[in-house]
Short mmCIF file of C-alpha atoms in Angstrom, two decimals:
data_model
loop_
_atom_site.label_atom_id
_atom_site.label_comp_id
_atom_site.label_asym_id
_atom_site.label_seq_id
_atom_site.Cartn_x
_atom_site.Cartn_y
_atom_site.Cartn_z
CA UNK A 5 16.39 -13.17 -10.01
CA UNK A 6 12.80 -14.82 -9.81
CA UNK A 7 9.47 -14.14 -9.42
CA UNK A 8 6.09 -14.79 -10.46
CA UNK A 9 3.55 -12.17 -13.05
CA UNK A 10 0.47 -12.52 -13.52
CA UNK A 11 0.02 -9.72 -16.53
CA UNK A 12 -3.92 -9.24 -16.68
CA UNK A 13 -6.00 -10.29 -13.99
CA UNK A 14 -9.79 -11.03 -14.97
CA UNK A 15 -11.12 -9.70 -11.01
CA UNK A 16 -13.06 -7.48 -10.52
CA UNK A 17 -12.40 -3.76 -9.02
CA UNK A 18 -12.63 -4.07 -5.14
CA UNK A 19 -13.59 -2.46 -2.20
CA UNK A 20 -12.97 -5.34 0.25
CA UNK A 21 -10.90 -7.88 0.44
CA UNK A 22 -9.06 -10.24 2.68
CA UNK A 23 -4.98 -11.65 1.88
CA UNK A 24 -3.38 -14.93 3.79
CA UNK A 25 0.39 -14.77 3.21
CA UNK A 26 3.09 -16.63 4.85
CA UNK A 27 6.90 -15.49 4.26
CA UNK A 28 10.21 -15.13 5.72
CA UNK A 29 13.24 -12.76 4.55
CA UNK A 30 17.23 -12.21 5.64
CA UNK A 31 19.16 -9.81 7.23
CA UNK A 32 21.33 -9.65 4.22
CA UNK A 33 18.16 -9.36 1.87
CA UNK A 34 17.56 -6.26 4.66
CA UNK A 35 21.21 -5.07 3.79
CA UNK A 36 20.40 -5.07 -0.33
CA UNK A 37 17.34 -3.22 0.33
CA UNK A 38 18.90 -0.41 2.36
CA UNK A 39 21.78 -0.18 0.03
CA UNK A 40 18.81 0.43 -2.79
CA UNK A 41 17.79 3.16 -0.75
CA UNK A 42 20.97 4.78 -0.25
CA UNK A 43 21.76 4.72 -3.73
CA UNK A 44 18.06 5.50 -5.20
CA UNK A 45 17.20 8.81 -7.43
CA UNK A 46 13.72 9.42 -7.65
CA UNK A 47 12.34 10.38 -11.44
CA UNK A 48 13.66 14.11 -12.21
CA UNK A 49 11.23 16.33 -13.75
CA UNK A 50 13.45 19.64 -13.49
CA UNK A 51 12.26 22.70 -10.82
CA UNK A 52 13.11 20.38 -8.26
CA UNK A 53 10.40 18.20 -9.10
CA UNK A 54 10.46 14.42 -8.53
CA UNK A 55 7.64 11.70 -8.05
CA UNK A 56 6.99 9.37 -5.94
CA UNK A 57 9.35 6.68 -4.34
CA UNK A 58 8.66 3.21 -5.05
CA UNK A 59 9.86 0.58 -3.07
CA UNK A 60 12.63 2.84 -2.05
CA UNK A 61 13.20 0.93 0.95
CA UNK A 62 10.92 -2.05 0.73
CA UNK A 63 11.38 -5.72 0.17
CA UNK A 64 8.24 -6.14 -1.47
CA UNK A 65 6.25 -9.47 -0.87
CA UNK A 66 3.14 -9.31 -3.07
CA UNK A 67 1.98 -6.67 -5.85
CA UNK A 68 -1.53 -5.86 -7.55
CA UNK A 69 -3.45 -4.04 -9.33
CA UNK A 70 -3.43 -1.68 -12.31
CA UNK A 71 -0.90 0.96 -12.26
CA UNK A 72 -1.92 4.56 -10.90
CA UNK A 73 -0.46 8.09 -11.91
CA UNK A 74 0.66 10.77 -9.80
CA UNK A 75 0.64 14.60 -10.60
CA UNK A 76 4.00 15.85 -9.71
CA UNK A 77 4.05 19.14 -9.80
CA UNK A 78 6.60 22.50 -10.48
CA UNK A 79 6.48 25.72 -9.61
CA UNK A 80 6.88 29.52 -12.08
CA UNK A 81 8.82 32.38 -11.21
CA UNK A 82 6.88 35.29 -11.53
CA UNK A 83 8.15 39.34 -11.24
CA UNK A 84 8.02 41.34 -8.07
CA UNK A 85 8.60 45.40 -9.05
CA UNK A 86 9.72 47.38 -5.97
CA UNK A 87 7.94 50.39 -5.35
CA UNK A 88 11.53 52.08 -5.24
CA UNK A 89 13.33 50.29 -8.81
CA UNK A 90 13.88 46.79 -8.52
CA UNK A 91 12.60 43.65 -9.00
CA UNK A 92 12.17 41.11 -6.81
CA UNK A 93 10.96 37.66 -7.86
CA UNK A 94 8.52 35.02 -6.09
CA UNK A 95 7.33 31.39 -7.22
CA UNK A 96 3.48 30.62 -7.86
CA UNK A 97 1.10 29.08 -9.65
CA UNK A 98 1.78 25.49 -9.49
CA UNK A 99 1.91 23.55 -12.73
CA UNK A 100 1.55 19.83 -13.47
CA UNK A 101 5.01 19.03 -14.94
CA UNK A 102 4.72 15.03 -15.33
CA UNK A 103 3.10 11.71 -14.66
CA UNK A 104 4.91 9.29 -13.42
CA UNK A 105 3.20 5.90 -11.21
CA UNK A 106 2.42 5.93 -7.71
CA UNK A 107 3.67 2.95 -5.53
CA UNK A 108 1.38 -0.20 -5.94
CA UNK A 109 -0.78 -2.08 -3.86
CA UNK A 110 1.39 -4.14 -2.26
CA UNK A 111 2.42 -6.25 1.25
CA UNK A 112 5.88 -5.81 1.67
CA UNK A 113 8.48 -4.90 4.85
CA UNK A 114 10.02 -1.34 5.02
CA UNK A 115 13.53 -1.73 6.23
CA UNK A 116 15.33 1.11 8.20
CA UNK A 117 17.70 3.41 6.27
CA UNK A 118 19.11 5.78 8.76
CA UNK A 119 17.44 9.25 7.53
CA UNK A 120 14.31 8.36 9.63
CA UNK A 121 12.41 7.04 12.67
CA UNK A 122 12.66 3.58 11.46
CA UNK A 123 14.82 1.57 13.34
CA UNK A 124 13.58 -1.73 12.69
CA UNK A 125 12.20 -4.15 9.93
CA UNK A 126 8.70 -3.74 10.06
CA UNK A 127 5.29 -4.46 7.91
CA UNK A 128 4.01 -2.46 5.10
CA UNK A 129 1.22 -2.47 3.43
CA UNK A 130 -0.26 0.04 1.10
CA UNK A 131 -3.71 -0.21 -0.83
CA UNK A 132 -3.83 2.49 -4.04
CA UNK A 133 -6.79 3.59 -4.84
CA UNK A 134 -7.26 5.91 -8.42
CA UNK A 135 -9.49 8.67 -6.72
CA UNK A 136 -7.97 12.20 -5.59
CA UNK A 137 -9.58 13.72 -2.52
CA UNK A 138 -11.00 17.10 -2.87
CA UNK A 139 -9.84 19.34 -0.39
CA UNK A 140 -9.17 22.91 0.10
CA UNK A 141 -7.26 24.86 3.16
CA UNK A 142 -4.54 22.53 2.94
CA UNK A 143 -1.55 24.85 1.46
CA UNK A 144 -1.65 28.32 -0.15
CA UNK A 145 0.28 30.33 -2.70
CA UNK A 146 0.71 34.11 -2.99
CA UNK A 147 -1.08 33.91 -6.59
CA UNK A 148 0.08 37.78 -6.99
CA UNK A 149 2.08 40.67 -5.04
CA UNK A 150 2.16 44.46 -5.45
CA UNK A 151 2.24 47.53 -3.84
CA UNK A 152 0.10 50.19 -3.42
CA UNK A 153 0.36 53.88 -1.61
CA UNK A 154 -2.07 54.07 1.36
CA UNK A 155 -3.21 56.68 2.33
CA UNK A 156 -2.75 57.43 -1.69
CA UNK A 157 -0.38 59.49 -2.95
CA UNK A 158 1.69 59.47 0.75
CA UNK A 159 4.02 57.54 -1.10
CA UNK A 160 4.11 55.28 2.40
CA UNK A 161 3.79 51.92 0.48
CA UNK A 162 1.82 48.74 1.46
CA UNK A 163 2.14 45.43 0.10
CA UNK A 164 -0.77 43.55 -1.23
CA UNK A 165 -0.25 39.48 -1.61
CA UNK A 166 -3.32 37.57 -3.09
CA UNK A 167 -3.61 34.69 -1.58
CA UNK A 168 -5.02 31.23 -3.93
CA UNK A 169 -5.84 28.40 -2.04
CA UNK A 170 -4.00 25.36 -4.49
CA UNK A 171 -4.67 22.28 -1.74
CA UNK A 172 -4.74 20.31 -4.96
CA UNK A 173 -1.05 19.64 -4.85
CA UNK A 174 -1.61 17.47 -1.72
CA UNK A 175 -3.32 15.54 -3.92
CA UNK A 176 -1.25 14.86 -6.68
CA UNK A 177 -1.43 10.73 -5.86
CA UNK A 178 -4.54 9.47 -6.11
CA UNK A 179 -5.75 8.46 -2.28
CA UNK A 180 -3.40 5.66 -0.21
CA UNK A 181 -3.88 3.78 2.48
CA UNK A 182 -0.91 2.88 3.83
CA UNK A 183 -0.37 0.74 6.80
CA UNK A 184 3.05 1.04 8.74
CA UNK A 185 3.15 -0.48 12.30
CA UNK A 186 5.57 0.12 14.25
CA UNK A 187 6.75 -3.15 15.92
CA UNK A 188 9.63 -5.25 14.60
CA UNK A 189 9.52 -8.27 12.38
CA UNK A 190 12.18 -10.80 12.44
CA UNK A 191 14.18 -12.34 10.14
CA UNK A 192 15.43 -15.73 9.07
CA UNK A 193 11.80 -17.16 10.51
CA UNK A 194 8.66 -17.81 9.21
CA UNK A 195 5.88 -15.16 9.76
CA UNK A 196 1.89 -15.39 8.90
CA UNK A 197 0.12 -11.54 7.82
CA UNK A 198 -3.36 -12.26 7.57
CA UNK A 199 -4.90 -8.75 6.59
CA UNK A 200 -8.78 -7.79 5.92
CA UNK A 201 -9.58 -4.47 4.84
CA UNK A 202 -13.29 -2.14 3.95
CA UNK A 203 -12.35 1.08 1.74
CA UNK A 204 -16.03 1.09 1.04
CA UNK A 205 -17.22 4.31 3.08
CA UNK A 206 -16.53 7.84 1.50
CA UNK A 207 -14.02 9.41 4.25
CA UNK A 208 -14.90 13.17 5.18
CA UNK A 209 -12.59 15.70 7.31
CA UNK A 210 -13.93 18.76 8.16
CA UNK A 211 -11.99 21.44 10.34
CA UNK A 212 -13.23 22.40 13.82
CA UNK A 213 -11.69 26.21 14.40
CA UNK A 214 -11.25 27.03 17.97
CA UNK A 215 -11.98 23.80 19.20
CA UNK A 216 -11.39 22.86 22.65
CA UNK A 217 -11.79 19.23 22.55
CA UNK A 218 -8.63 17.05 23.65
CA UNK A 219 -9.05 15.47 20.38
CA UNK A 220 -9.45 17.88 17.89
CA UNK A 221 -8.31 15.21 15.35
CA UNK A 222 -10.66 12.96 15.80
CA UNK A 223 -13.66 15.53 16.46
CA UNK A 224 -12.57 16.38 12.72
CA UNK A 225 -13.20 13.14 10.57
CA UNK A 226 -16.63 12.18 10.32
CA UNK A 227 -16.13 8.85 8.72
CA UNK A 228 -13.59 6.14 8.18
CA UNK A 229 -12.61 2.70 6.74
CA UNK A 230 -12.55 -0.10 8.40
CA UNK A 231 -8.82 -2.54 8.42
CA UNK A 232 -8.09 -5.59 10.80
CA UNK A 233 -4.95 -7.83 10.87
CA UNK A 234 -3.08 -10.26 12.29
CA UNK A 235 0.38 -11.09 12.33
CA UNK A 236 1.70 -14.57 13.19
CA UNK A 237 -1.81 -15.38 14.70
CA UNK A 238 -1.92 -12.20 17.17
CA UNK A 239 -4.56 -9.78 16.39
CA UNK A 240 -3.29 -5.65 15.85
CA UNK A 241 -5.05 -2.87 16.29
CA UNK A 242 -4.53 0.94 17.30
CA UNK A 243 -2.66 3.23 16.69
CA UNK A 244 0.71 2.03 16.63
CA UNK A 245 -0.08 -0.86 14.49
CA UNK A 246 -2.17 1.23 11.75
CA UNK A 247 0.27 3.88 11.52
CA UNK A 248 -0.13 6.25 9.31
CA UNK A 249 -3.26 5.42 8.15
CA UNK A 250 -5.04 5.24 11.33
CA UNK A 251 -8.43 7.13 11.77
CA UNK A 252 -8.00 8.69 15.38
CA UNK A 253 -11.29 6.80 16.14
CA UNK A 254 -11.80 3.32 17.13
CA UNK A 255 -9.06 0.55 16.74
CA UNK A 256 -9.51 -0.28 13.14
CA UNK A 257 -10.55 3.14 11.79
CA UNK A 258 -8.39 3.89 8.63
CA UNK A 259 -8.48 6.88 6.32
CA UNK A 260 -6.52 7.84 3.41
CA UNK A 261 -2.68 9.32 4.20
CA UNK A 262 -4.38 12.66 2.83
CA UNK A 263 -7.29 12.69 4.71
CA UNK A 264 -4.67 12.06 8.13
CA UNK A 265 -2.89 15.49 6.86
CA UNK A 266 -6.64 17.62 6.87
CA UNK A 267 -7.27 16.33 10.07
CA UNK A 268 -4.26 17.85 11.50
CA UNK A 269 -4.57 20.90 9.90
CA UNK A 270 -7.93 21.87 11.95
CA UNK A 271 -6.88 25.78 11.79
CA UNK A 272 -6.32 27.73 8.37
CA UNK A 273 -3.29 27.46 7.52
CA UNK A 274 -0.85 30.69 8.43
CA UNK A 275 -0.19 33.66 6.18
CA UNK A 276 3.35 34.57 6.75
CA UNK A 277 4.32 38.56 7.81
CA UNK A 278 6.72 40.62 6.25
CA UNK A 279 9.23 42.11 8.34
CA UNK A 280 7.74 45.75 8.29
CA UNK A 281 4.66 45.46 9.69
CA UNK A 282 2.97 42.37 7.79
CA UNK A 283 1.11 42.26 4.63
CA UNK A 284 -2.39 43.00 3.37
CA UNK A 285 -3.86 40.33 2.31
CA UNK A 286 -6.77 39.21 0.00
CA UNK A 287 -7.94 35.92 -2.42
CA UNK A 288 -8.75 32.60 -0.80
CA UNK A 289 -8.49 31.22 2.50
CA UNK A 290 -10.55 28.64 3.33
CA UNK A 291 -11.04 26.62 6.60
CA UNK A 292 -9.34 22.95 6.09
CA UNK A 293 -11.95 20.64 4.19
CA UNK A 294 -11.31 17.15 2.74
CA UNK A 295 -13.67 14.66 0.46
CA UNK A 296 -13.01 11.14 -0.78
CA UNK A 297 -15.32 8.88 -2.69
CA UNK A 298 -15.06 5.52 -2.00
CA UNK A 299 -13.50 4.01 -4.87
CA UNK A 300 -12.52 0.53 -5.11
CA UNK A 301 -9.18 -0.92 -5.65
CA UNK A 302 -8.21 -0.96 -9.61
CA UNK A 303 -7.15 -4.90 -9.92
CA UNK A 304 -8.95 -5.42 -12.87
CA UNK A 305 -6.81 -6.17 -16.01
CA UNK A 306 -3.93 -4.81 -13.90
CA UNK A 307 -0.91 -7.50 -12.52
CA UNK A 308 -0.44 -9.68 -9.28
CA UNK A 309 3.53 -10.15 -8.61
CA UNK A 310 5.36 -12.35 -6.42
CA UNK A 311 7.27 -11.00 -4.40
CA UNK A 312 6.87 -8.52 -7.34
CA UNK A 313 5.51 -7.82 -10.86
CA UNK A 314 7.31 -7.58 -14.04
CA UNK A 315 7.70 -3.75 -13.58
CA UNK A 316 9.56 -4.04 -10.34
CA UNK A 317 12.12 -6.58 -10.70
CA UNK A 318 14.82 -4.02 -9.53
CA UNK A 319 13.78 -4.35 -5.76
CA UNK A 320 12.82 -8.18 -5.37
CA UNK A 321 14.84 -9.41 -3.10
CA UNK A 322 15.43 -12.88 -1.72
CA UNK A 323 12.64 -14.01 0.49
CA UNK A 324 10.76 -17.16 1.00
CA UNK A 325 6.82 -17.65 0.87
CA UNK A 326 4.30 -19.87 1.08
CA UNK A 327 0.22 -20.10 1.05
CA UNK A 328 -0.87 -17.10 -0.62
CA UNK A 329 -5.36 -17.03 -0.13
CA UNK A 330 -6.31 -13.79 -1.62
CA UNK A 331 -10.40 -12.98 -1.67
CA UNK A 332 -11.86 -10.37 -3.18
CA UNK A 333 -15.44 -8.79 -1.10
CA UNK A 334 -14.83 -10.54 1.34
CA UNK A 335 -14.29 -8.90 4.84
CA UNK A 336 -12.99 -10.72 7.89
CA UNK A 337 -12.58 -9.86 11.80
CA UNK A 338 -9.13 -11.00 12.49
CA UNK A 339 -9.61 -10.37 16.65
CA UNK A 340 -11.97 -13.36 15.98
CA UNK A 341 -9.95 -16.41 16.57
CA UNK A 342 -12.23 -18.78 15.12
CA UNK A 343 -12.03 -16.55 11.72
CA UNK A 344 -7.90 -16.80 11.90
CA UNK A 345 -8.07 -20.93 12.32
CA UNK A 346 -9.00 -20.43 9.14
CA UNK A 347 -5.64 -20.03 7.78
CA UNK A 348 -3.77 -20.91 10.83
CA UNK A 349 -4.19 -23.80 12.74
CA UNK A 350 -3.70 -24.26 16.81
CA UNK A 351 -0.40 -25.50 16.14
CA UNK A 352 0.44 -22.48 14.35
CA UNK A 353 0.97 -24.33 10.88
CA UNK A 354 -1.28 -23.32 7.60
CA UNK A 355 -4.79 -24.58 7.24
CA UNK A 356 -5.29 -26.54 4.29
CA UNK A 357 -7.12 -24.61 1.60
CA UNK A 358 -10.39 -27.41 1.22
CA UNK A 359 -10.17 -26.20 5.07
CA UNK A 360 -10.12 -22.66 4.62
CA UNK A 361 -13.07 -22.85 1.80
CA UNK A 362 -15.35 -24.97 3.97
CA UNK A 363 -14.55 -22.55 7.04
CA UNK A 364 -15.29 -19.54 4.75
CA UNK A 365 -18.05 -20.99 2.39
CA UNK A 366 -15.85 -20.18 -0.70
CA UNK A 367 -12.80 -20.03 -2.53
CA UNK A 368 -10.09 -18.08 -2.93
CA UNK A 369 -9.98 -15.58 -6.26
CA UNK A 370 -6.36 -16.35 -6.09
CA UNK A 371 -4.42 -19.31 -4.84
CA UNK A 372 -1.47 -20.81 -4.52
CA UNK A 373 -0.96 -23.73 -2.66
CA UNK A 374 1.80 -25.88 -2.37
CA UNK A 375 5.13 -25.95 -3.53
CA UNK A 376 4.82 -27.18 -7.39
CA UNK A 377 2.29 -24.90 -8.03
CA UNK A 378 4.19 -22.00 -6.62
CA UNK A 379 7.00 -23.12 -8.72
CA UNK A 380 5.48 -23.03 -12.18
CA UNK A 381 3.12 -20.52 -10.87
CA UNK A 382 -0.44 -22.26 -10.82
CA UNK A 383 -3.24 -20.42 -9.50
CA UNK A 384 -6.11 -22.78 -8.52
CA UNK A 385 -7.74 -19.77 -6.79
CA UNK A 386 -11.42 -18.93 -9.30
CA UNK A 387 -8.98 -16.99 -11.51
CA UNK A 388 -7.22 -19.51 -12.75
CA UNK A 389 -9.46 -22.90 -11.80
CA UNK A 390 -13.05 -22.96 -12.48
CA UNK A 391 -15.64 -25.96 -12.47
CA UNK A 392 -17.86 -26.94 -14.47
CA UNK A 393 -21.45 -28.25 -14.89
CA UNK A 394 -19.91 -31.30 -14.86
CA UNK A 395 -17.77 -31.47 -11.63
CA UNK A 396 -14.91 -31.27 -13.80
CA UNK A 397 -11.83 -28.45 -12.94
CA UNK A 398 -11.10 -26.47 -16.32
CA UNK A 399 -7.64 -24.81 -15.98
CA UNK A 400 -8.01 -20.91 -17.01
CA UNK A 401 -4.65 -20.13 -18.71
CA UNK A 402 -4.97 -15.94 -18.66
CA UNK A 403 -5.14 -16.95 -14.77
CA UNK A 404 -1.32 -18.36 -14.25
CA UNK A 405 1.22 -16.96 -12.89
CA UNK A 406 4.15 -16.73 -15.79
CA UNK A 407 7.31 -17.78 -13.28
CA UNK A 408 10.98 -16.13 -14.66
CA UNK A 409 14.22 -17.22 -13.27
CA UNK A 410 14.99 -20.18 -10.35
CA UNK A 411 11.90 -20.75 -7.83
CA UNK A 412 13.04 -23.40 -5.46
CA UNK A 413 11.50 -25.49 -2.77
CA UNK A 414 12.35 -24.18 0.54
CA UNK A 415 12.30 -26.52 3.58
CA UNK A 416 10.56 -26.34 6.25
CA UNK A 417 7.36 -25.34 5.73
CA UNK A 418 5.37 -22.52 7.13
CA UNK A 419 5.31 -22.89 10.97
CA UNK A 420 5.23 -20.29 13.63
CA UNK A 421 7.77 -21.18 16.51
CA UNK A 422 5.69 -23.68 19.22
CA UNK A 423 5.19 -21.13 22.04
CA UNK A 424 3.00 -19.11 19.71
CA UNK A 425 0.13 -20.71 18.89
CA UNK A 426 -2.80 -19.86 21.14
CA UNK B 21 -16.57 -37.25 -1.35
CA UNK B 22 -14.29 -38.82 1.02
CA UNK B 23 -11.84 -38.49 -1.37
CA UNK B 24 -12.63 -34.70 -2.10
CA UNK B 25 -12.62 -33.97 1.98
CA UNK B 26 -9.32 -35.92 2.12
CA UNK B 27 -7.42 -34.65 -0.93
CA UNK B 28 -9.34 -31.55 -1.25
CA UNK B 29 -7.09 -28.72 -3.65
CA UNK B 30 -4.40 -31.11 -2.82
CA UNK B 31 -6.22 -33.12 -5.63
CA UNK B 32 -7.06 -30.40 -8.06
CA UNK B 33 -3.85 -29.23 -8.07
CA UNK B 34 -2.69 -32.38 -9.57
CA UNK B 35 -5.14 -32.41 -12.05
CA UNK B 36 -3.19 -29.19 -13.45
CA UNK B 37 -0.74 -31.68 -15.03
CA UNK B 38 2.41 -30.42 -13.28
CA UNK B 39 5.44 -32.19 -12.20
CA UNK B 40 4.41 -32.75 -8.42
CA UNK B 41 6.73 -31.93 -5.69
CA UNK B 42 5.80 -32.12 -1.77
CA UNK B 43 5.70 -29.06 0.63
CA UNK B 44 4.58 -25.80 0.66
CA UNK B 45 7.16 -23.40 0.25
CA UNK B 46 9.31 -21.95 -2.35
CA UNK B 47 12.04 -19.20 -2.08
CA UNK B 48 12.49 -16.07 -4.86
CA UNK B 49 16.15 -14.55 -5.60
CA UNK B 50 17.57 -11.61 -6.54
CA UNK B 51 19.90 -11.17 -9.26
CA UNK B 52 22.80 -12.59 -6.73
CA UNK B 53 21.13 -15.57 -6.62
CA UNK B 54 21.93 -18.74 -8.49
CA UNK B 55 20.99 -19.36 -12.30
CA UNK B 56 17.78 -20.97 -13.28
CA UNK B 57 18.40 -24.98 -13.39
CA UNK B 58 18.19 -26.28 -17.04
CA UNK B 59 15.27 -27.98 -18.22
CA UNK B 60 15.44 -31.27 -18.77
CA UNK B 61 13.69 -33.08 -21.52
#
């Protein structure tokens, strides 16, 4: 198995950024990946509580950033005393029971595994920030449950359930954006993802009750992100292309995967009835709220893998790639064709990276360009290539790629079929 | 400059003192794929 690591990149913490990748995969790298999924146990943490998948079905392209931790969380059995000799027993107060790492940023392709609505290969990319919303009204827990006599001393018994408002499970992983369109990507042909992003506004999601707008959703989020793309030189936008990351607002309008849950939950969420009449209830029940700071993507001192780092060799997977341009705070409209000639010409073969620089008025923080330098893992990008007073290029050794196993020049290059190019 | 506009990262690239080979593309395996070719000195 190969791949490139680069173990501690000296880039800065991000809001936005734009990535230039071309690649191409096989239907049997497709068939490895859903086995992998078929076959994949998540982390155990006992009481039924597991973290997060990673790569669980995903061939995974490109990898970065520092590694984030997610909560995962268990649940107590507490005592229920019948009024009449018994006890009953119910589960509450959520407890952290581990730590175990989110999925990372990454570009990658989700393949479809038969136990859900994916029934294609299709793009995925996910951007991991290390900032938990805050948020309340998003899930509830009967904190404690008795009974009392009413009218006293009837003995006619009511049931009492205290209600605590713990929303802070939903955000056990730090906020996500994760971008899952739904249209199909082909194999055994070369494919250009040219993908821009802004995290930098603070998204807020505020619940409407009794609303009677047609689009309660979007009436509740008052702010988004911003994320434009293109895939083999056609711009996407909307709704089915963001997935489940899209904003409800205009075309490019992103918010966090948590942020997409408060917005849906625009009425408290229900207090469930007992059989004999329902319960009395008291504690706290708020309407649905949601908060996220801005916070930047961690890349600093964290790794950049191709087609992943060190820590997840397990799911690489053959694939071919070429032309990798990744800029950090630097933001790019990708429905602007002039901006995409940039990386890919009216022929629909890559720009040349002097090409791209001149075009964009600066370099790449990470580059690689050309077959050698892919192969022993070069990055020319300002990571790994600076220059000096002098004129003279000055190699930066913390910025190379270390390359493991067989990396071999594939032929042809990076073209997209003739009838695309616009 | 004529040189820079022609050669452009082309030419820096070079100046990293690695065995040049033409094209742009490589291809990754997974563990079915073949070994690693020896180095030679």
């Amino acid at each position: 198995m190969s791949y490139l690591h680069l173990p501690s990149i000296n880039l800065a913490d991000f809001s936005k950024g734009t990535i230039s990748l071309w690649f191409r995969f096989s239907n049997d790298s497709v068939g490895k990946a859903r086995e992998y999924a078929a076959n994949y146990q998540p982390p155990d943490f006992g009481d039924s509580a597991t973290g997060p998948d990673i790569f669980k079905a995903t061939i995974p392209l490109l990898t970065f950033g520092r590694k984030v931790m997610a909560h995962t969380y268990g649940f107590v059995s507490h005592a229920w005393p019948f009024p009449t000799g018994g006890i009953g027993t119910y589960t509450a107060e959520s407890v952290i029971k581990a730590d175990s790492p989110c999925e990372p940023s990454h570009l990658g392709l989700t393949v479809p595994t038969g136990h859900d609505d994916q029934t294609t290969v299709a793009l995925r990319m996910v951007f991991q920030s290390e900032t938990r919303a805050r948020v309340q009204g998003l899930l509830t827990e009967a904190s404690d449950i008795h009974w009392k006599q009413d009218p006293p001393d009837s003995g006619l018994y009511q049931q009492y359930t205290v209600i605590k408002d713990i929303s802070y499970v939903k955000t056990a992983m730090p906020e996500t954006f994760e971008i899952n369109p739904k249209f199909e990507v082909s194999a055994d042909k070369w494919h250009h993802l040219l993908v821009s992003f802004d995290f930098s506004t603070p998204v807020d999601v505020v619940a409407i009750k009794g609303s009677q707008s047609d689009n309660v959703e979007r009436d509740t989020i008052n702010s988004t992100c911003k994320l434009w793309y293109a895939f083999d030189d056609e711009n996407k936008n909307g709704k089915d292309n963001m997935g489940d990351s899209w904003g409800f607002h205009g075309p490019n309008d992103v918010i966090p995967i948590t942020a997409i849950e408060a917005a849906i939950s625009y009425t408290s969420p229900p207090i469930s009835n007992d059989s004999s009449g329902g319960p009395t209830v008291t504690g706290e029940l708020y309407d649905t709220e949601y908060h996220w700071a801005a916070s930047p993507i961690p890349m600093s001192g964290g790794p950049v893998g191709l087609p992943a780092s060190a820590d997840y060799v397990s799911t690489i997977y053959h694939v071919e790639m070429g032309e990798l341009q990744f800029f950090a705070g630097l933001v790019i409209d990708t429905g602007d064709q002039q901006k995409r000639r940039a990386f890919v010409d009216a022929n629909g073969k890559p720009v040349k990276p002097a090409d791209t620089e001149k075009a964009l008025g600066r370099r790449p923080d990470i580059l690689l360009h050309g077959t050698s330098n892919w192969k022993q893992g070069k990055n020319t990008g300002t990571t790994g290539l600076t220059r000096n007073e002098a004129g003279e290029d000055v190699v930066i050794d913390a910025g190379q790629f270390q390359h493991t196993g067989l990396i071999k020049k594939y032929t042809p290059d990076p073209a997209l079929s003739e009838t695309e190019t616009a | 400059m004529a040189l820079e506009d022609d050669l452009g990262l082309d030419y820096l690239t070079k100046l990293v003192n690695v065995q040049w080979e033409s094209g742009l593309a490589v291809e990754f395996f997974d563990n079915d794929g073949p070994p690693e070719e020896p180095v030679t000195a």
